[in-house]
Coordinates of C-alpha atoms in Angstrom, one line a residue:
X212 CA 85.4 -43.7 126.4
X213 CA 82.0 -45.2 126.5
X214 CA 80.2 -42.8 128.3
X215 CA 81.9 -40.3 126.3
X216 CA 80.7 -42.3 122.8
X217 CA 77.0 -42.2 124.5
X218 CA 76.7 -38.4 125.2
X219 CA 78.2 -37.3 121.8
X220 CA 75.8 -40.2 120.0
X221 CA 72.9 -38.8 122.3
X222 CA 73.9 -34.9 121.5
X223 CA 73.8 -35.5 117.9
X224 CA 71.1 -37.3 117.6
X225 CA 69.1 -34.5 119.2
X226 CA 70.7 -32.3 117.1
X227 CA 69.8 -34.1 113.9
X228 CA 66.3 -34.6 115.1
X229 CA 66.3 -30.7 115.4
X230 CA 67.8 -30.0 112.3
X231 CA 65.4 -32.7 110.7
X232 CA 62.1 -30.9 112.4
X233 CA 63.0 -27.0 110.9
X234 CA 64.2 -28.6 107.1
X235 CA 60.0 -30.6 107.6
X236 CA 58.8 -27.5 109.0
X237 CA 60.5 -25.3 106.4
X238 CA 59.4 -27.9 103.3
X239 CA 56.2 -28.3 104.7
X240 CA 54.8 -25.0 105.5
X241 CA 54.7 -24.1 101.4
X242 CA 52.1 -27.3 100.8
X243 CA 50.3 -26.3 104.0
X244 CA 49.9 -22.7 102.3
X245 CA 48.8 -24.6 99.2
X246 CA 46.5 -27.2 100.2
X247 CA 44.8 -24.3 102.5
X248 CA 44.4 -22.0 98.8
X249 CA 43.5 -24.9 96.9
X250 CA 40.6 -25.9 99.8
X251 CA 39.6 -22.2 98.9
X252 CA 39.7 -22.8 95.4
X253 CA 37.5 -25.3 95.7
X254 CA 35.1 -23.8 98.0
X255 CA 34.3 -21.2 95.2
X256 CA 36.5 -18.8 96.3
X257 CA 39.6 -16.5 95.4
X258 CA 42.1 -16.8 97.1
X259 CA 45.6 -14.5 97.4
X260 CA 48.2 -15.5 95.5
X261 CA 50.3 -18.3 96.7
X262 CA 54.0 -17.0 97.6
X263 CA 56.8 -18.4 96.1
X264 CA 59.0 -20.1 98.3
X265 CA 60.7 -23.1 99.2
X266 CA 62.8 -25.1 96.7
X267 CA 62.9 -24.9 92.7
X268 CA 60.1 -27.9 92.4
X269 CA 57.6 -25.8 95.5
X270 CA 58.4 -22.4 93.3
X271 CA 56.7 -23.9 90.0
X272 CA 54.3 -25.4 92.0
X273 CA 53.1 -21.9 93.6
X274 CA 53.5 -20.6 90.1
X275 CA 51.3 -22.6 88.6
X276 CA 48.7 -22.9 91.2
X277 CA 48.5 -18.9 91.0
X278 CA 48.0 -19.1 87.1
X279 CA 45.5 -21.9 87.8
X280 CA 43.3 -19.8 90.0
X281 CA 43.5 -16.5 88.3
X282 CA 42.6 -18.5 84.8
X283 CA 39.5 -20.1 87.1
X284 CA 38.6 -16.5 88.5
X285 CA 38.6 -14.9 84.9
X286 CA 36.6 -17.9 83.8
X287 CA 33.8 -17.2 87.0
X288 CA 33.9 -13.9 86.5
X289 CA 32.9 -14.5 82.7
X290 CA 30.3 -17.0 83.2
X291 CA 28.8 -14.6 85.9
X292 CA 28.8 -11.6 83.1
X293 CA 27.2 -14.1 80.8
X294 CA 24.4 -15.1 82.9
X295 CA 23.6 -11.6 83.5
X296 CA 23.3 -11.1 79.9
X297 CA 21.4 -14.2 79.2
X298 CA 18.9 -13.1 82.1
X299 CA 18.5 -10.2 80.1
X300 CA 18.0 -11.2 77.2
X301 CA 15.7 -13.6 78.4
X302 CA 13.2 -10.9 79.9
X303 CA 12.9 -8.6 76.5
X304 CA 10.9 -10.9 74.7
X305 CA 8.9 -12.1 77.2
X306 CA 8.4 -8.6 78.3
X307 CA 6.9 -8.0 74.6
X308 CA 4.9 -11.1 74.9
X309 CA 3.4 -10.3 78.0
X310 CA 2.6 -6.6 76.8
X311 CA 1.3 -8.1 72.7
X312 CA -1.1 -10.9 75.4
X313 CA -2.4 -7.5 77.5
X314 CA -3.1 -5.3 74.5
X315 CA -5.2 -8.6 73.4
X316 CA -7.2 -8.8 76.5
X317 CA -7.6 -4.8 76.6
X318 CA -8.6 -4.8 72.6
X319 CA -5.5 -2.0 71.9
X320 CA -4.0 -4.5 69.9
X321 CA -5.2 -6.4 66.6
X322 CA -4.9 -10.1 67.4
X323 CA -3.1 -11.0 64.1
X324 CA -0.9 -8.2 64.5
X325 CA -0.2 -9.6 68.0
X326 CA 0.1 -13.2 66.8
X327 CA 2.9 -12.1 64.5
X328 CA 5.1 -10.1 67.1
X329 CA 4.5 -13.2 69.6
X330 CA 5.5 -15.7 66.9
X331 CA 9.2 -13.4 66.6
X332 CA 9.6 -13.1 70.0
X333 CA 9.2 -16.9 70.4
X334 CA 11.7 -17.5 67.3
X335 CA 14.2 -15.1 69.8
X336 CA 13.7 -17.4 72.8
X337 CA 14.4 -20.5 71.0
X338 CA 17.7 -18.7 69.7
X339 CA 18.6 -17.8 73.0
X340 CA 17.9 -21.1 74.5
X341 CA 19.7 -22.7 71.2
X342 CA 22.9 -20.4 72.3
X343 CA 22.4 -21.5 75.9
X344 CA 22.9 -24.8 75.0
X345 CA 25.9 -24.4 72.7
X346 CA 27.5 -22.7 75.4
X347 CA 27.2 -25.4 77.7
X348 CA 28.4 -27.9 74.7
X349 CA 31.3 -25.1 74.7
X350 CA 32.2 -25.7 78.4
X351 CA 32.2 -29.7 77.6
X352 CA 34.4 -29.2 74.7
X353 CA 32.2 -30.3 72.2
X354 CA 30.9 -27.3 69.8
X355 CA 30.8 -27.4 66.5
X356 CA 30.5 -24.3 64.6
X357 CA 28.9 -23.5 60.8
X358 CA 28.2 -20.6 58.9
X359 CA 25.0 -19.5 58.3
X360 CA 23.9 -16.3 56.4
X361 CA 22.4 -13.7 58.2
X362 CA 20.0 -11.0 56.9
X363 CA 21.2 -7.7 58.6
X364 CA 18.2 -5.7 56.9
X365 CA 15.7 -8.1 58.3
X366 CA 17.2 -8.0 61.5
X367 CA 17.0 -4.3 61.6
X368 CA 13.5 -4.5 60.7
X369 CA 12.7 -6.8 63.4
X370 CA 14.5 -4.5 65.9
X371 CA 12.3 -1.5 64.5
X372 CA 9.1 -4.0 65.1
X373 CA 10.1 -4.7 68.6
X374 CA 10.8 -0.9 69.9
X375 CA 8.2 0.6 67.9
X376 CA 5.1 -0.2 70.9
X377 CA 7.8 1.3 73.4
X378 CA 9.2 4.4 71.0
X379 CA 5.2 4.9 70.5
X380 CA 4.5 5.5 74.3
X381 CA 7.5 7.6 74.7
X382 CA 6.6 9.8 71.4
X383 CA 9.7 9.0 69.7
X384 CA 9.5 7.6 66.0
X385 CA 11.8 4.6 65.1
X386 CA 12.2 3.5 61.7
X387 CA 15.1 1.9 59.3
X388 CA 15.7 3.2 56.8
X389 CA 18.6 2.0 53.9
X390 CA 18.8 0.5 50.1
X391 CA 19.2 -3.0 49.6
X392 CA 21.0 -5.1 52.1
X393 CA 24.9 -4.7 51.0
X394 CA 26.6 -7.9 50.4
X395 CA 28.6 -8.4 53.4
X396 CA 25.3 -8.8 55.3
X397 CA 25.8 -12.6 55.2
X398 CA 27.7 -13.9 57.8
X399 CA 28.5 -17.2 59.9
X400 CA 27.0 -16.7 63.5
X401 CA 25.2 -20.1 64.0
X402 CA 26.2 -23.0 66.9
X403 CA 25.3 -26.3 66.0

């Protein structure tokens, strides 16, 4: 009876040890998959989409690791279009600078009329720098926002200004033309 007691003990322990191995394996494999997309994640990149698999708890938990990284990509993706733009942005007045300093040097260019183009082009870099940094108060979580009143007739002139040297050369003419600026021309754009 002993040796019988032994064999069946020994059989279903082995059993139970096998059984325990495929439920780990089974339980296991999910947060394997996970913790190998999160490494990803972390690495900068984009991983696929977690399956959903596993119990109730692992099924959320793929869910909202998926959400997490498709929010994240949006957000990369976004702060790469940005850059882009800023880099942009960043090059059209110094572009007119550089061109107002060389029509200077090569006496094409009256020095006061120069002066006053560089002075506006300036003003635009420190906006854009201003915006650069409200967008990185934005990513901390600490903007603050106020109106301001813009005037969309002076803008328009400075515009006209800026591609009038350019619209020259090509033998286009640029001007604006309109009555007085309408009312709605006032409106809140400015970070803080």
């Amino acid at each position: 009876y002993l040796a019988a007691l032994l064999i069946a003990s020994g059989v279903a322990t082995l059993a139970a040890a096998a059984v325990a191995a495929l439920l780990s394996r089974r339980l296991t494999q999910p947060l394997r998959r996970l913790s190998a997309a999160a490494g990803e994640v972390a690495a900068g990149g984009s991983p696929e989409p977690v399956p959903r698999e596993g119990t109730e708890e692992l099924d959320e938990l793929a869910v909202a690791f998926n959400g997490m990284s498709e929010q994240l990509a949006l957000a990369r993706d976004a702060e790469r279009a940005i850059l882009l733009s800023v880099s942009h942005d960043l090059r059209t007045p110094l572009t007119s600078i550089r061109g107002y300093a060389e029509g200077i040097e090569d006496g094409t260019i009256e020095p006061g009329e120069a002066a006053a183009v560089v002075g506006r082009e300036a003003a635009r870099l420190e906006r854009l720098v201003g915006d650069l940094l409200a967008l990185a108060r934005l990513r901390q979580g600490v903007l603050e926002v106020r109106g301001e009143p813009v005037d969309l007739a002076a803008v328009a002139r400075e515009a006209e200004e800026r591609l009038r040297p350019r619209a020259r050369e090509a033998g286009v003419e640029v001007r604006v033309e309109g009555g007085p600026a309408p009312e709605l021309s006032l409106v809140p754009i400015a970070f803080v």
